[in-house]
Amino acid sequence: MNITIIGTGYVGLVSGTCFSEMGNKVTCVDIDTNKIDQLKKGIVPIYEPGLEAMVLKNKTNGNLFFTTDFKAALAATEMVFIAVGTPMGADGAADLQYVLAVAKSIGDVMDKHLIVVDKSTVPVGTADKVKAAIQKQLDKRGSALTFDVVSNPEFLKEGAAIADFMKPDRVVIGAESPYATDKIKQLYTPFLMNHERMIVMDIRSAEMTKYAANAMLATKISFMNEVANICERAGADVNQVRIGIGSDKRIGYSFIYPGSGYGGSCFPKDVKALQKMATEKGYKAQLITAVEDVNDRQKLIIAHKIIKRFGEDLSGKTFALWGLAFKPETDDMREAPAIDVVKALTKRGAQIKAYDPKAMTEAQSFYLKDIKNIQYCDTKEACLPQADALILLTEWKAFRSPDFTFIKNQLKNPIIFDGRNQYHSFGLKEKGFEYWQIGKNSSLKDE
């Protein structure tokens, strides 16, 4: 099948590459000339395990192409996926300007029947707007061409996106046309050979499914962090509570790990967008609002513990920081707890020595570029000498089982602030450490 993907960001590049892996001819389009030039050379602008190798393989095999020529790409396709960004607007709603600009361009240049697929995460009702934008341009041209609009939300986890796409839990299709539904089914059939996981529904329900899924997962995270904070004040151990409730099959263990809150490109944006959508429909989404409020507070929980331990004035204090990305196996720092923690500590005079396997360029060039009191180290060990404490904020595999004797000998004080509760079972107090974690230490006043 000949497919065009508009947008070579995270969703567009992963989707296009995985479709090409199954033998489809895929053309990825972007207005960013530099990005397209780099992709043509096999240089992938984002880190995602397995993505670069798959891009190079399919580019070499003649299944994957990159271009800035929108019109030429549409001329050779039967299906076009819109996978451009939907950033959060000032009012919290998803900004659809890029989606609708693509729809307008489709209406301007299409020369045959097309299936237009919304792959971007968009609010309920977006398909109607896309349809109207395309039809308006066709009417201006006096064209009688027809088209279908389909919603096909993505459910990719950063750090595991290739596996998620190649072996999906489900493929959700929102469509009105039997023809379009059948074509999408044909496209996805190679990904679903072992299990039938295709779910067909109306377009608005498909659009809502993505928001509901992310909001549900964010709710589990905030709920567990709320429980952790109660445990801390009540003298319970949240790590044991997690095991106790996770053993209930109705709850399960996924997304109930206490920590420093969620971040990334999806959960924060989608939770806010769902709130905004509810408000626009005249409904006050109290639970969704609380999920965000809890998360905003949780991002600073480790900073508050450090201030409790060392005082408000952190001048002369140096902290080793392991982890900048919002989660392991990605270089994505959008809404990462590390941003809040670093700013809170350096504002009080602290020096930070940071290491992350993939996200340091992102931190230096954008997210923490204005922070003066931060040094980026080449290894995790280089952060440690004479630091007043070690802070863990991202659970990379490289951090999961370190040499604690080495850490203790390198630090000025044997203190660890664990923002992901990775070390709670290592017996660190018996090893001579002062160990601060989420949901078990001495009571903290509410901030």
CSV table of C-alpha atoms in Angstrom, one decimal:
chain,number,residue,atom,x,y,z
A,1,MET,CA,0.0,0.0,0.0
A,2,ASN,CA,1.2,3.5,-0.7
A,3,ILE,CA,1.0,5.7,2.4
A,4,THR,CA,1.9,9.3,3.1
A,5,ILE,CA,2.7,10.5,6.7
A,6,ILE,CA,2.5,14.2,7.3
A,7,GLY,CA,4.8,15.1,10.2
A,8,THR,CA,8.1,13.5,11.1
A,9,GLY,CA,7.9,14.0,14.9
A,10,TYR,CA,7.7,11.1,17.3
A,11,VAL,CA,4.4,9.6,16.2
A,12,GLY,CA,4.8,10.3,12.5
A,13,LEU,CA,8.3,8.9,12.3
A,14,VAL,CA,7.6,5.8,14.3
A,15,SER,CA,4.3,5.1,12.5
A,16,GLY,CA,5.8,5.6,9.0
A,17,THR,CA,8.8,3.5,9.8
A,18,CYS,CA,6.8,0.6,11.2
A,19,PHE,CA,4.4,0.7,8.2
A,20,SER,CA,7.4,0.5,5.9
A,21,GLU,CA,8.7,-2.5,7.8
A,22,MET,CA,5.7,-4.5,6.7
A,23,GLY,CA,6.4,-3.8,3.0
A,24,ASN,CA,4.3,-0.7,2.4
A,25,LYS,CA,5.7,2.2,0.4
A,26,VAL,CA,5.8,5.1,2.9
A,27,THR,CA,6.6,8.8,2.2
A,28,CYS,CA,7.1,11.0,5.3
A,29,VAL,CA,6.6,14.7,4.7
A,30,ASP,CA,7.7,17.6,6.8
A,31,ILE,CA,8.1,21.4,6.3
A,32,ASP,CA,11.4,21.3,8.2
A,33,THR,CA,14.0,21.1,5.4
A,34,ASN,CA,16.9,20.4,7.8
A,35,LYS,CA,15.1,17.5,9.5
A,36,ILE,CA,14.2,15.9,6.1
A,37,ASP,CA,17.8,16.3,4.9
A,38,GLN,CA,19.1,14.6,8.0
A,39,LEU,CA,16.6,11.8,7.7
A,40,LYS,CA,17.6,11.3,4.1
A,41,LYS,CA,21.1,10.7,5.4
A,42,GLY,CA,19.8,8.3,8.0
A,43,ILE,CA,20.2,10.6,11.0
A,44,VAL,CA,17.2,10.2,13.3
A,45,PRO,CA,16.4,13.4,15.3
A,46,ILE,CA,14.9,11.6,18.3
A,47,TYR,CA,16.1,8.7,20.5
A,48,GLU,CA,13.8,5.6,20.5
A,49,PRO,CA,15.3,2.1,20.9
A,50,GLY,CA,15.3,0.3,17.6
A,51,LEU,CA,14.1,3.2,15.5
A,52,GLU,CA,17.3,4.3,13.8
A,53,ALA,CA,18.1,0.8,12.6
A,54,MET,CA,14.6,0.3,11.3
A,55,VAL,CA,14.7,3.7,9.4
A,56,LEU,CA,18.1,2.8,7.8
A,57,LYS,CA,16.9,-0.7,6.8
A,58,ASN,CA,13.7,0.4,5.1
A,59,LYS,CA,15.3,3.5,3.6
A,60,THR,CA,17.9,1.2,2.0
A,61,ASN,CA,15.2,-1.3,1.0
A,62,GLY,CA,13.3,1.4,-0.9
A,63,ASN,CA,10.2,1.3,1.3
A,64,LEU,CA,10.7,4.5,3.3
A,65,PHE,CA,11.1,8.0,1.7
A,66,PHE,CA,11.4,11.5,3.1
A,67,THR,CA,10.4,14.8,1.3
A,68,THR,CA,9.2,18.3,1.8
A,69,ASP,CA,7.2,18.1,-1.4
A,70,PHE,CA,3.6,17.8,-0.1
A,71,LYS,CA,1.9,17.8,-3.5
A,72,ALA,CA,4.2,15.1,-5.0
A,73,ALA,CA,3.7,12.9,-1.9
A,74,LEU,CA,-0.1,13.1,-2.1
A,75,ALA,CA,0.0,12.3,-5.8
A,76,ALA,CA,1.5,8.9,-5.2
A,77,THR,CA,-0.7,7.9,-2.2
A,78,GLU,CA,-4.1,6.4,-1.4
A,79,MET,CA,-4.0,7.1,2.3
A,80,VAL,CA,-2.6,10.1,4.2
A,81,PHE,CA,-1.9,10.2,7.9
A,82,ILE,CA,-1.9,13.5,9.8
A,83,ALA,CA,0.7,13.2,12.5
A,84,VAL,CA,1.6,16.8,13.3
A,85,GLY,CA,1.8,18.3,16.7
A,86,THR,CA,-1.1,19.4,18.8
A,87,PRO,CA,0.6,21.4,21.5
A,88,MET,CA,-1.2,22.7,24.5
A,89,GLY,CA,-2.6,26.2,24.0
A,90,ALA,CA,-2.5,28.9,26.6
A,91,ASP,CA,-6.0,27.9,27.8
A,92,GLY,CA,-5.1,24.2,28.2
A,93,ALA,CA,-6.9,23.1,25.0
A,94,ALA,CA,-5.1,21.2,22.2
A,95,ASP,CA,-3.9,23.6,19.5
A,96,LEU,CA,-5.3,22.3,16.2
A,97,GLN,CA,-3.7,24.9,13.9
A,98,TYR,CA,-1.2,22.4,12.4
A,99,VAL,CA,-3.8,19.7,11.9
A,100,LEU,CA,-6.1,22.1,10.2
A,101,ALA,CA,-3.3,23.6,8.1
A,102,VAL,CA,-2.5,20.1,6.8
A,103,ALA,CA,-6.2,19.5,6.1
A,104,LYS,CA,-6.4,22.7,4.1
A,105,SER,CA,-3.3,21.7,2.1
A,106,ILE,CA,-4.8,18.3,1.4
A,107,GLY,CA,-7.9,20.0,0.0
A,108,ASP,CA,-5.7,22.3,-2.1
A,109,VAL,CA,-3.7,19.6,-3.9
A,110,MET,CA,-5.5,16.2,-3.8
A,111,ASP,CA,-6.2,14.8,-7.2
A,112,LYS,CA,-8.1,11.6,-6.4
A,113,HIS,CA,-10.1,10.0,-3.6
A,114,LEU,CA,-8.1,9.9,-0.4
A,115,ILE,CA,-8.5,8.3,3.0
A,116,VAL,CA,-7.4,11.0,5.5
A,117,VAL,CA,-6.4,9.5,8.9
A,118,ASP,CA,-6.1,11.6,12.1
A,119,LYS,CA,-3.1,10.0,13.9
A,120,SER,CA,-2.4,13.1,16.0
A,121,THR,CA,-4.0,13.2,19.5
A,122,VAL,CA,-7.0,15.5,18.9
A,123,PRO,CA,-10.1,16.5,20.8
A,124,VAL,CA,-13.5,15.0,20.1
A,125,GLY,CA,-15.0,16.6,17.0
A,126,THR,CA,-11.7,17.3,15.3
A,127,ALA,CA,-12.5,14.9,12.4
A,128,ASP,CA,-15.5,17.1,11.6
A,129,LYS,CA,-13.2,20.1,11.5
A,130,VAL,CA,-10.7,18.3,9.3
A,131,LYS,CA,-13.5,17.3,6.9
A,132,ALA,CA,-14.8,20.8,6.7
A,133,ALA,CA,-11.4,22.3,6.0
A,134,ILE,CA,-10.7,19.8,3.2
A,135,GLN,CA,-14.2,20.3,1.7
A,136,LYS,CA,-13.9,24.1,1.8
A,137,GLN,CA,-10.8,24.0,-0.3
A,138,LEU,CA,-12.3,21.5,-2.7
A,139,ASP,CA,-15.4,23.8,-3.1
A,140,LYS,CA,-13.1,26.7,-3.9
A,141,ARG,CA,-11.5,24.6,-6.6
A,142,GLY,CA,-14.9,23.6,-7.9
A,143,SER,CA,-13.8,20.0,-7.4
A,144,ALA,CA,-16.2,17.0,-7.0
A,145,LEU,CA,-13.5,14.8,-5.5
A,146,THR,CA,-14.4,12.7,-2.5
A,147,PHE,CA,-12.6,11.6,0.6
A,148,ASP,CA,-13.0,9.8,3.9
A,149,VAL,CA,-11.8,11.0,7.3
A,150,VAL,CA,-10.8,8.3,9.8
A,151,SER,CA,-9.6,8.6,13.5
A,152,ASN,CA,-6.8,6.2,14.3
A,153,PRO,CA,-5.3,7.3,17.7
A,154,GLU,CA,-1.8,6.1,18.6
A,155,PHE,CA,-1.0,4.3,21.9
A,156,LEU,CA,2.7,4.3,21.9
A,157,LYS,CA,4.9,4.4,25.0
A,158,GLU,CA,8.1,6.3,24.6
A,159,GLY,CA,11.0,3.9,25.1
A,160,ALA,CA,8.9,1.0,23.8
A,161,ALA,CA,7.2,2.6,20.7
A,162,ILE,CA,8.5,0.1,18.1
A,163,ALA,CA,7.3,-2.9,20.1
A,164,ASP,CA,4.0,-1.2,20.8
A,165,PHE,CA,3.4,-0.5,17.1
A,166,MET,CA,4.6,-3.9,15.8
A,167,LYS,CA,2.6,-5.8,18.4
A,168,PRO,CA,-0.2,-3.5,19.5
A,169,ASP,CA,-2.6,-4.1,22.4
A,170,ARG,CA,-5.3,-2.8,20.2
A,171,VAL,CA,-5.9,-0.8,17.0
A,172,VAL,CA,-8.7,1.7,17.4
A,173,ILE,CA,-10.5,2.8,14.2
A,174,GLY,CA,-13.1,5.5,14.1
A,175,ALA,CA,-14.8,5.6,10.7
A,176,GLU,CA,-18.1,6.3,8.9
A,177,SER,CA,-17.2,4.6,5.6
A,178,PRO,CA,-17.1,0.8,5.2
A,179,TYR,CA,-14.6,1.3,2.4
A,180,ALA,CA,-12.2,3.3,4.6
A,181,THR,CA,-12.7,0.8,7.5
A,182,ASP,CA,-11.7,-2.1,5.2
A,183,LYS,CA,-8.6,-0.3,3.9
A,184,ILE,CA,-7.4,0.5,7.4
A,185,LYS,CA,-8.0,-3.1,8.4
A,186,GLN,CA,-5.9,-4.3,5.4
A,187,LEU,CA,-3.1,-1.9,6.5
A,188,TYR,CA,-3.0,-3.2,10.0
A,189,THR,CA,-3.7,-6.9,9.4
A,190,PRO,CA,0.1,-7.8,9.2
A,191,PHE,CA,0.4,-6.4,12.8
A,192,LEU,CA,-2.4,-8.5,14.1
A,193,MET,CA,-1.7,-12.0,12.7
A,194,ASN,CA,-1.8,-13.7,16.1
A,195,HIS,CA,-4.7,-11.9,17.7
A,196,GLU,CA,-7.6,-9.9,16.5
A,197,ARG,CA,-7.3,-6.6,18.3
A,198,MET,CA,-9.0,-4.3,15.9
A,199,ILE,CA,-11.7,-2.2,17.5
A,200,VAL,CA,-14.0,-0.3,15.2
A,201,MET,CA,-16.2,2.5,16.5
A,202,ASP,CA,-17.6,5.9,15.6
A,203,ILE,CA,-15.1,8.7,15.0
A,204,ARG,CA,-15.9,10.7,18.1
A,205,SER,CA,-15.6,7.7,20.3
A,206,ALA,CA,-12.2,6.9,18.8
A,207,GLU,CA,-11.0,10.5,19.4
A,208,MET,CA,-12.2,10.2,23.0
A,209,THR,CA,-10.5,6.8,23.6
A,210,LYS,CA,-7.0,8.2,23.4
A,211,TYR,CA,-7.7,11.0,25.9
A,212,ALA,CA,-9.6,8.6,28.2
A,213,ALA,CA,-6.7,6.1,28.1
A,214,ASN,CA,-4.0,8.6,29.0
A,215,ALA,CA,-6.2,10.2,31.7
A,216,MET,CA,-6.8,6.8,33.2
A,217,LEU,CA,-3.1,6.0,33.4
A,218,ALA,CA,-2.3,9.4,34.8
A,219,THR,CA,-5.0,8.9,37.4
A,220,LYS,CA,-3.4,5.7,38.6
A,221,ILE,CA,-0.1,7.5,38.9
A,222,SER,CA,-1.5,10.4,40.9
A,223,PHE,CA,-3.6,8.1,43.0
A,224,MET,CA,-0.6,6.1,44.0
A,225,ASN,CA,1.4,9.2,44.8
A,226,GLU,CA,-1.5,10.5,46.9
A,227,VAL,CA,-1.5,7.2,48.8
A,228,ALA,CA,2.3,7.4,49.2
A,229,ASN,CA,2.0,10.9,50.8
A,230,ILE,CA,-0.7,9.6,53.2
A,231,CYS,CA,1.5,6.6,54.0
A,232,GLU,CA,4.4,8.9,54.8
A,233,ARG,CA,2.3,10.8,57.3
A,234,ALA,CA,0.6,7.7,58.8
A,235,GLY,CA,3.7,5.6,59.3
A,236,ALA,CA,2.9,3.0,56.6
A,237,ASP,CA,5.2,1.7,53.8
A,238,VAL,CA,3.8,2.5,50.4
A,239,ASN,CA,6.1,-0.1,48.8
A,240,GLN,CA,4.3,-2.8,50.7
A,241,VAL,CA,0.9,-1.2,50.2
A,242,ARG,CA,1.6,-1.3,46.4
A,243,ILE,CA,2.2,-5.0,46.5
A,244,GLY,CA,-0.9,-5.5,48.6
A,245,ILE,CA,-3.3,-3.7,46.3
A,246,GLY,CA,-1.5,-4.8,43.0
A,247,SER,CA,-2.2,-8.4,43.8
A,248,ASP,CA,-5.9,-7.7,43.2
A,249,LYS,CA,-6.4,-8.5,39.6
A,250,ARG,CA,-9.0,-5.7,39.3
A,251,ILE,CA,-6.2,-3.3,40.1
A,252,GLY,CA,-3.0,-4.9,38.8
A,253,TYR,CA,0.6,-3.6,39.2
A,254,SER,CA,0.9,-1.3,36.2
A,255,PHE,CA,1.2,2.4,36.8
A,256,ILE,CA,1.0,2.1,40.6
A,257,TYR,CA,4.6,2.8,41.4
A,258,PRO,CA,5.1,5.8,43.7
A,259,GLY,CA,7.5,8.4,42.4
A,260,SER,CA,8.1,12.0,41.4
A,261,GLY,CA,5.1,12.3,39.1
A,262,TYR,CA,4.5,11.8,35.4
A,263,GLY,CA,5.8,13.9,32.5
A,264,GLY,CA,6.4,13.6,28.8
A,265,SER,CA,4.6,14.7,25.7
A,266,CYS,CA,1.3,13.0,26.4
A,267,PHE,CA,-0.1,12.7,29.9
A,268,PRO,CA,0.3,16.4,31.0
A,269,LYS,CA,-1.0,17.7,27.7
A,270,ASP,CA,-3.9,15.2,27.3
A,271,VAL,CA,-5.1,15.6,30.9
A,272,LYS,CA,-5.3,19.4,30.5
A,273,ALA,CA,-7.0,19.0,27.1
A,274,LEU,CA,-9.6,16.7,28.6
A,275,GLN,CA,-10.2,19.2,31.4
A,276,LYS,CA,-10.7,21.9,28.8
A,277,MET,CA,-13.0,19.8,26.7
A,278,ALA,CA,-15.2,19.0,29.7
A,279,THR,CA,-15.4,22.7,30.6
A,280,GLU,CA,-16.4,23.6,27.0
A,281,LYS,CA,-19.2,21.1,27.3
A,282,GLY,CA,-20.4,22.6,30.5
A,283,TYR,CA,-19.0,19.9,32.8
A,284,LYS,CA,-16.6,20.3,35.7
A,285,ALA,CA,-14.2,17.4,35.6
A,286,GLN,CA,-13.2,17.4,39.3
A,287,LEU,CA,-11.3,14.1,39.3
A,288,ILE,CA,-9.2,15.0,36.2
A,289,THR,CA,-8.4,18.4,37.7
A,290,ALA,CA,-7.3,16.7,40.9
A,291,VAL,CA,-5.0,14.3,39.0
A,292,GLU,CA,-3.1,17.3,37.5
A,293,ASP,CA,-3.0,19.1,40.9
A,294,VAL,CA,-1.5,16.0,42.6
A,295,ASN,CA,1.1,15.6,39.9
A,296,ASP,CA,2.2,19.2,39.9
A,297,ARG,CA,2.8,18.9,43.7
A,298,GLN,CA,4.5,15.6,43.4
A,299,LYS,CA,7.2,16.8,41.0
A,300,LEU,CA,8.6,18.9,43.9
A,301,ILE,CA,8.4,16.2,46.6
A,302,ILE,CA,12.1,15.3,46.4
A,303,ALA,CA,13.1,19.0,46.4
A,304,HIS,CA,11.0,19.5,49.6
A,305,LYS,CA,12.7,16.5,51.2
A,306,ILE,CA,16.1,18.0,50.3
A,307,ILE,CA,15.1,21.4,51.8
A,308,LYS,CA,13.8,19.7,54.9
A,309,ARG,CA,17.1,17.9,55.3
A,310,PHE,CA,19.5,20.7,54.4
A,311,GLY,CA,17.5,23.9,55.0
A,312,GLU,CA,16.2,26.7,52.7
A,313,ASP,CA,19.7,28.1,52.0
A,314,LEU,CA,21.5,25.5,49.8
A,315,SER,CA,24.5,27.8,49.1
A,316,GLY,CA,27.7,25.7,49.1
A,317,LYS,CA,25.8,22.5,48.7
A,318,THR,CA,26.3,20.2,45.7
A,319,PHE,CA,24.0,17.4,44.6
A,320,ALA,CA,24.7,14.6,42.2
A,321,LEU,CA,21.7,14.0,40.0
A,322,TRP,CA,21.0,10.8,38.1
A,323,GLY,CA,18.3,11.1,35.5
A,324,LEU,CA,16.9,14.1,33.5
A,325,ALA,CA,14.5,12.4,31.0
A,326,PHE,CA,10.9,12.0,32.2
A,327,LYS,CA,11.3,8.2,31.9
A,328,PRO,CA,14.0,5.8,30.8
A,329,GLU,CA,14.8,4.8,27.2
A,330,THR,CA,14.0,8.3,25.8
A,331,ASP,CA,15.7,11.7,25.6
A,332,ASP,CA,12.4,13.4,26.1
A,333,MET,CA,12.4,16.0,28.9
A,334,ARG,CA,9.0,17.6,28.3
A,335,GLU,CA,7.4,18.1,31.7
A,336,ALA,CA,10.1,16.0,33.4
A,337,PRO,CA,10.3,16.2,37.2
A,338,ALA,CA,14.0,16.9,36.9
A,339,ILE,CA,13.2,20.4,35.5
A,340,ASP,CA,11.3,21.4,38.6
A,341,VAL,CA,13.8,19.8,41.0
A,342,VAL,CA,16.8,21.4,39.4
A,343,LYS,CA,15.2,24.9,39.3
A,344,ALA,CA,14.0,24.6,43.0
A,345,LEU,CA,17.4,23.6,44.2
A,346,THR,CA,19.5,26.0,42.1
A,347,LYS,CA,17.2,28.9,43.0
A,348,ARG,CA,18.3,28.3,46.6
A,349,GLY,CA,22.0,28.3,45.7
A,350,ALA,CA,22.7,24.7,45.1
A,351,GLN,CA,25.1,23.3,42.6
A,352,ILE,CA,24.0,20.3,40.5
A,353,LYS,CA,26.2,17.7,38.8
A,354,ALA,CA,23.9,15.8,36.4
A,355,TYR,CA,24.1,12.7,34.3
A,356,ASP,CA,21.6,11.1,32.0
A,357,PRO,CA,22.3,8.4,29.3
A,358,LYS,CA,20.4,10.3,26.6
A,359,ALA,CA,18.8,13.6,27.7
A,360,MET,CA,21.8,15.8,28.5
A,361,THR,CA,21.8,17.5,25.1
A,362,GLU,CA,18.1,18.3,25.5
A,363,ALA,CA,18.8,19.7,28.9
A,364,GLN,CA,21.7,21.9,27.8
A,365,SER,CA,20.2,23.2,24.6
A,366,PHE,CA,16.6,23.8,25.8
A,367,TYR,CA,15.1,22.7,29.1
A,368,LEU,CA,17.8,23.8,31.5
A,369,LYS,CA,19.8,26.1,29.2
A,370,ASP,CA,19.3,29.2,31.5
A,371,ILE,CA,20.5,27.4,34.7
A,372,LYS,CA,24.0,28.5,35.6
A,373,ASN,CA,24.7,26.2,38.6
A,374,ILE,CA,24.6,22.9,36.7
A,375,GLN,CA,27.5,20.7,35.4
A,376,TYR,CA,26.9,17.9,33.0
A,377,CYS,CA,29.0,14.8,33.6
A,378,ASP,CA,30.2,12.2,31.2
A,379,THR,CA,29.4,9.3,33.5
A,380,LYS,CA,27.1,8.6,36.5
A,381,GLU,CA,30.2,8.1,38.6
A,382,ALA,CA,31.7,11.5,37.7
A,383,CYS,CA,28.7,13.2,39.4
A,384,LEU,CA,29.5,11.7,42.9
A,385,PRO,CA,32.9,13.1,44.2
A,386,GLN,CA,32.3,15.4,47.2
A,387,ALA,CA,28.5,15.8,46.5
A,388,ASP,CA,26.4,16.3,49.6
A,389,ALA,CA,23.9,13.8,48.4
A,390,LEU,CA,22.8,11.7,45.4
A,391,ILE,CA,19.3,12.3,43.8
A,392,LEU,CA,17.7,9.7,41.6
A,393,LEU,CA,14.9,10.9,39.3
A,394,THR,CA,14.8,8.6,36.3
A,395,GLU,CA,14.9,4.8,36.6
A,396,TRP,CA,17.4,4.0,33.8
A,397,LYS,CA,18.7,0.4,33.9
A,398,ALA,CA,22.2,1.8,34.4
A,399,PHE,CA,21.1,3.2,37.8
A,400,ARG,CA,19.1,0.2,39.1
A,401,SER,CA,21.9,-1.8,40.8
A,402,PRO,CA,24.9,0.5,41.4
A,403,ASP,CA,27.9,-0.1,43.6
A,404,PHE,CA,26.7,1.4,46.8
A,405,THR,CA,30.1,1.0,48.5
A,406,PHE,CA,31.6,3.2,45.8
A,407,ILE,CA,28.8,5.7,46.1
A,408,LYS,CA,29.3,6.0,49.8
A,409,ASN,CA,33.0,6.5,49.5
A,410,GLN,CA,32.6,9.2,46.8
A,411,LEU,CA,29.8,11.3,48.5
A,412,LYS,CA,30.6,13.9,51.1
A,413,ASN,CA,27.6,12.6,53.0
A,414,PRO,CA,26.2,9.1,52.4
A,415,ILE,CA,22.7,10.4,51.6
A,416,ILE,CA,20.4,9.3,48.8
A,417,PHE,CA,17.1,11.0,47.8
A,418,ASP,CA,15.3,8.4,45.7
A,419,GLY,CA,12.5,10.0,43.5
A,420,ARG,CA,11.5,6.6,42.0
A,421,ASN,CA,11.9,4.3,45.1
A,422,GLN,CA,14.3,2.2,43.1
A,423,TYR,CA,16.5,1.4,46.1
A,424,HIS,CA,13.9,0.7,48.8
A,425,SER,CA,14.8,-3.0,49.0
A,426,PHE,CA,18.6,-2.7,49.0
A,427,GLY,CA,18.9,-2.2,52.8
A,428,LEU,CA,20.6,1.1,52.4
A,429,LYS,CA,20.2,2.2,56.1
A,430,GLU,CA,22.0,-1.0,57.1
A,431,LYS,CA,24.8,0.0,54.6
A,432,GLY,CA,25.2,3.3,56.4
A,433,PHE,CA,23.1,5.5,54.2
A,434,GLU,CA,20.6,8.1,55.1
A,435,TYR,CA,17.9,7.1,52.6
A,436,TRP,CA,15.0,9.3,51.6
A,437,GLN,CA,12.3,7.8,49.5
A,438,ILE,CA,8.6,8.5,48.4
A,439,GLY,CA,6.0,7.4,50.9
A,440,LYS,CA,8.0,6.1,53.9
A,441,ASN,CA,10.0,8.8,55.6
A,442,SER,CA,9.3,11.0,58.5
A,443,SER,CA,6.3,13.2,58.2
A,444,LEU,CA,6.5,16.3,56.0
A,445,LYS,CA,4.3,19.3,56.3
A,446,ASP,CA,2.0,20.1,53.4
A,447,GLU,CA,3.5,22.5,50.9
